[in-house]
JSON list of C-alpha atoms in Angstrom, two decimals:
[
{"chain": "A", "resi": 1006, "resn": "MET", "atom": "CA", "xyz": [2.09, -4.80, 12.48]},
{"chain": "A", "resi": 1007, "resn": "ILE", "atom": "CA", "xyz": [-0.19, -2.47, 10.50]},
{"chain": "A", "resi": 1008, "resn": "SER", "atom": "CA", "xyz": [-3.69, -2.26, 11.81]},
{"chain": "A", "resi": 1009, "resn": "ALA", "atom": "CA", "xyz": [-6.86, -2.27, 9.77]},
{"chain": "A", "resi": 1010, "resn": "GLU", "atom": "CA", "xyz": [-7.64, 1.18, 11.15]},
{"chain": "A", "resi": 1011, "resn": "ARG", "atom": "CA", "xyz": [-4.22, 2.47, 9.88]},
{"chain": "A", "resi": 1012, "resn": "ILE", "atom": "CA", "xyz": [-4.77, 0.87, 6.65]},
{"chain": "A", "resi": 1013, "resn": "ASP", "atom": "CA", "xyz": [-8.25, 2.52, 6.38]},
{"chain": "A", "resi": 1014, "resn": "GLN", "atom": "CA", "xyz": [-6.69, 5.97, 7.14]},
{"chain": "A", "resi": 1015, "resn": "VAL", "atom": "CA", "xyz": [-3.99, 5.44, 4.35]},
{"chain": "A", "resi": 1016, "resn": "VAL", "atom": "CA", "xyz": [-6.89, 4.50, 1.84]},
{"chain": "A", "resi": 1017, "resn": "GLN", "atom": "CA", "xyz": [-8.75, 7.63, 2.93]},
{"chain": "A", "resi": 1018, "resn": "VAL", "atom": "CA", "xyz": [-5.76, 9.98, 2.44]},
{"chain": "A", "resi": 1019, "resn": "VAL", "atom": "CA", "xyz": [-4.88, 8.43, -0.95]},
{"chain": "A", "resi": 1020, "resn": "THR", "atom": "CA", "xyz": [-8.54, 8.66, -2.20]},
{"chain": "A", "resi": 1021, "resn": "ARG", "atom": "CA", "xyz": [-8.82, 12.23, -1.22]},
{"chain": "A", "resi": 1022, "resn": "ALA", "atom": "CA", "xyz": [-5.38, 13.49, -2.38]},
{"chain": "A", "resi": 1023, "resn": "GLY", "atom": "CA", "xyz": [-4.65, 11.15, -5.29]},
{"chain": "A", "resi": 1024, "resn": "LEU", "atom": "CA", "xyz": [-1.79, 8.63, -5.81]},
{"chain": "A", "resi": 1025, "resn": "ASN", "atom": "CA", "xyz": [1.28, 10.75, -6.55]},
{"chain": "A", "resi": 1026, "resn": "ASP", "atom": "CA", "xyz": [4.75, 11.61, -5.28]},
{"chain": "A", "resi": 1027, "resn": "GLN", "atom": "CA", "xyz": [3.48, 14.27, -2.85]},
{"chain": "A", "resi": 1028, "resn": "THR", "atom": "CA", "xyz": [0.92, 12.08, -1.35]},
{"chain": "A", "resi": 1029, "resn": "LEU", "atom": "CA", "xyz": [3.39, 9.36, -0.86]},
{"chain": "A", "resi": 1030, "resn": "SER", "atom": "CA", "xyz": [5.90, 11.80, 0.72]},
{"chain": "A", "resi": 1031, "resn": "ALA", "atom": "CA", "xyz": [3.22, 12.88, 3.14]},
{"chain": "A", "resi": 1032, "resn": "LEU", "atom": "CA", "xyz": [2.27, 9.26, 4.06]},
{"chain": "A", "resi": 1033, "resn": "ARG", "atom": "CA", "xyz": [5.93, 8.45, 4.77]},
{"chain": "A", "resi": 1034, "resn": "GLU", "atom": "CA", "xyz": [6.09, 11.52, 7.08]},
{"chain": "A", "resi": 1035, "resn": "ALA", "atom": "CA", "xyz": [2.78, 10.84, 8.76]},
{"chain": "A", "resi": 1036, "resn": "PHE", "atom": "CA", "xyz": [2.85, 7.21, 9.26]},
{"chain": "A", "resi": 1037, "resn": "ARG", "atom": "CA", "xyz": [6.49, 6.39, 10.25]},
{"chain": "A", "resi": 1038, "resn": "PRO", "atom": "CA", "xyz": [7.84, 3.86, 10.42]},
{"chain": "A", "resi": 1039, "resn": "ILE", "atom": "CA", "xyz": [5.67, 2.20, 7.87]},
{"chain": "A", "resi": 1040, "resn": "HIS", "atom": "CA", "xyz": [7.40, 1.74, 4.44]},
{"chain": "A", "resi": 1041, "resn": "PHE", "atom": "CA", "xyz": [5.47, 2.93, 1.54]},
{"chain": "A", "resi": 1042, "resn": "THR", "atom": "CA", "xyz": [5.97, 1.92, -2.11]},
{"chain": "A", "resi": 1043, "resn": "TYR", "atom": "CA", "xyz": [4.07, 3.04, -5.23]},
{"chain": "A", "resi": 1044, "resn": "CYS", "atom": "CA", "xyz": [3.94, 1.23, -8.61]},
{"chain": "A", "resi": 1045, "resn": "MET", "atom": "CA", "xyz": [1.44, 0.30, -11.31]},
{"chain": "A", "resi": 1046, "resn": "ASP", "atom": "CA", "xyz": [-0.85, -2.56, -10.32]},
{"chain": "A", "resi": 1047, "resn": "ASP", "atom": "CA", "xyz": [0.15, -4.41, -13.55]},
{"chain": "A", "resi": 1048, "resn": "ASP", "atom": "CA", "xyz": [3.59, -4.55, -12.37]},
{"chain": "A", "resi": 1049, "resn": "ILE", "atom": "CA", "xyz": [2.67, -6.83, -9.45]},
{"chain": "A", "resi": 1050, "resn": "GLY", "atom": "CA", "xyz": [1.73, -9.88, -11.62]},
{"chain": "A", "resi": 1051, "resn": "THR", "atom": "CA", "xyz": [-1.07, -12.32, -11.60]},
{"chain": "A", "resi": 1052, "resn": "GLY", "atom": "CA", "xyz": [-1.77, -15.99, -11.40]},
{"chain": "A", "resi": 1053, "resn": "ILE", "atom": "CA", "xyz": [-0.80, -18.67, -8.72]},
{"chain": "A", "resi": 1054, "resn": "GLY", "atom": "CA", "xyz": [0.97, -17.37, -5.76]},
{"chain": "A", "resi": 1055, "resn": "ALA", "atom": "CA", "xyz": [0.28, -13.58, -6.80]},
{"chain": "A", "resi": 1056, "resn": "PRO", "atom": "CA", "xyz": [-0.38, -11.31, -3.88]},
{"chain": "A", "resi": 1057, "resn": "VAL", "atom": "CA", "xyz": [-3.91, -10.31, -3.00]},
{"chain": "A", "resi": 1058, "resn": "PRO", "atom": "CA", "xyz": [-4.77, -6.71, -2.24]},
{"chain": "A", "resi": 1059, "resn": "VAL", "atom": "CA", "xyz": [-5.72, -5.92, 1.36]},
{"chain": "A", "resi": 1060, "resn": "ARG", "atom": "CA", "xyz": [-7.96, -3.02, 0.01]},
{"chain": "A", "resi": 1061, "resn": "THR", "atom": "CA", "xyz": [-9.07, -2.18, -3.47]},
{"chain": "A", "resi": 1062, "resn": "THR", "atom": "CA", "xyz": [-10.52, 0.98, -4.75]},
{"chain": "A", "resi": 1063, "resn": "ASP", "atom": "CA", "xyz": [-11.57, 2.41, -8.09]},
{"chain": "A", "resi": 1064, "resn": "THR", "atom": "CA", "xyz": [-8.09, 3.84, -8.77]},
{"chain": "A", "resi": 1065, "resn": "PHE", "atom": "CA", "xyz": [-5.68, 1.79, -6.70]},
{"chain": "A", "resi": 1066, "resn": "ASN", "atom": "CA", "xyz": [-4.99, -1.45, -4.74]},
{"chain": "A", "resi": 1067, "resn": "LEU", "atom": "CA", "xyz": [-3.14, -1.75, -1.60]},
{"chain": "A", "resi": 1068, "resn": "TYR", "atom": "CA", "xyz": [-0.90, -4.71, -0.62]},
{"chain": "A", "resi": 1069, "resn": "LEU", "atom": "CA", "xyz": [0.88, -5.61, 2.50]},
{"chain": "A", "resi": 1070, "resn": "ILE", "atom": "CA", "xyz": [4.69, -6.09, 2.50]},
{"chain": "A", "resi": 1071, "resn": "ASP", "atom": "CA", "xyz": [6.96, -7.68, 5.08]},
{"chain": "A", "resi": 1072, "resn": "GLY", "atom": "CA", "xyz": [10.54, -6.41, 5.36]},
{"chain": "A", "resi": 1073, "resn": "GLN", "atom": "CA", "xyz": [11.56, -8.14, 8.64]},
{"chain": "A", "resi": 1074, "resn": "ALA", "atom": "CA", "xyz": [13.87, -10.55, 6.95]},
{"chain": "A", "resi": 1075, "resn": "HIS", "atom": "CA", "xyz": [15.87, -7.67, 5.22]},
{"chain": "A", "resi": 1076, "resn": "CYS", "atom": "CA", "xyz": [14.06, -8.62, 1.80]},
{"chain": "A", "resi": 1077, "resn": "MET", "atom": "CA", "xyz": [10.73, -7.22, 1.06]},
{"chain": "A", "resi": 1078, "resn": "ARG", "atom": "CA", "xyz": [8.08, -9.73, 0.17]},
{"chain": "A", "resi": 1079, "resn": "PHE", "atom": "CA", "xyz": [4.31, -9.59, -0.16]},
{"chain": "A", "resi": 1080, "resn": "THR", "atom": "CA", "xyz": [2.24, -10.89, 2.85]},
{"chain": "A", "resi": 1081, "resn": "ALA", "atom": "CA", "xyz": [-1.40, -11.36, 3.88]},
{"chain": "A", "resi": 1082, "resn": "ASP", "atom": "CA", "xyz": [-0.58, -11.15, 7.55]},
{"chain": "A", "resi": 1083, "resn": "GLN", "atom": "CA", "xyz": [-1.22, -7.80, 9.02]},
{"chain": "A", "resi": 1084, "resn": "ASP", "atom": "CA", "xyz": [0.78, -8.73, 12.02]},
{"chain": "A", "resi": 1085, "resn": "ALA", "atom": "CA", "xyz": [3.91, -9.35, 9.98]},
{"chain": "A", "resi": 1086, "resn": "ALA", "atom": "CA", "xyz": [3.40, -6.21, 7.62]},
{"chain": "A", "resi": 1087, "resn": "THR", "atom": "CA", "xyz": [5.98, -3.55, 7.85]},
{"chain": "A", "resi": 1088, "resn": "GLY", "atom": "CA", "xyz": [4.83, -1.56, 4.73]},
{"chain": "A", "resi": 1089, "resn": "LEU", "atom": "CA", "xyz": [2.33, -0.89, 2.15]},
{"chain": "A", "resi": 1090, "resn": "VAL", "atom": "CA", "xyz": [2.28, -1.10, -1.63]},
{"chain": "A", "resi": 1091, "resn": "LEU", "atom": "CA", "xyz": [0.04, 1.35, -3.36]},
{"chain": "A", "resi": 1092, "resn": "ALA", "atom": "CA", "xyz": [-0.64, 0.24, -6.88]},
{"chain": "A", "resi": 1093, "resn": "GLN", "atom": "CA", "xyz": [-2.27, 2.51, -9.15]},
{"chain": "A", "resi": 1094, "resn": "LEU", "atom": "CA", "xyz": [-4.86, 0.84, -11.49]},
{"chain": "A", "resi": 1095, "resn": "ASP", "atom": "CA", "xyz": [-4.74, 1.57, -15.19]},
{"chain": "A", "resi": 1096, "resn": "VAL", "atom": "CA", "xyz": [-8.39, 3.25, -15.47]},
{"chain": "A", "resi": 1097, "resn": "ALA", "atom": "CA", "xyz": [-9.50, 3.78, -18.97]},
{"chain": "A", "resi": 1098, "resn": "SER", "atom": "CA", "xyz": [-10.60, 7.46, -19.45]}
]
C-alpha cells in the first residue's frame, strides 16, 4: 500500500529537485521499500486499457504499479501498489 500522503511527498520532492537519476536514488533511499521507476510518459502508451496517472504535474505524471505477483503491472489501487512510475512529460521549450 502506498498512501496518498506518501504520494504527495514524492511529488513534492520531485517538483523541487527535478526528475533525474540523483532524485530517483534519493527517493529509493528515503522511501524504502517502495519501488521507483523512471521513464518518458510517451513510453507508457495511450488508448483503451492504458493506465491513468494518480498524480499529474506540468513536468511529469505519476503512476502506481503492483509487483506483488512477481510481475510489474500498472494499477489504480493504492492498497495494491508497491511502486511508483515517474513519467517525464515532453515539455516544449
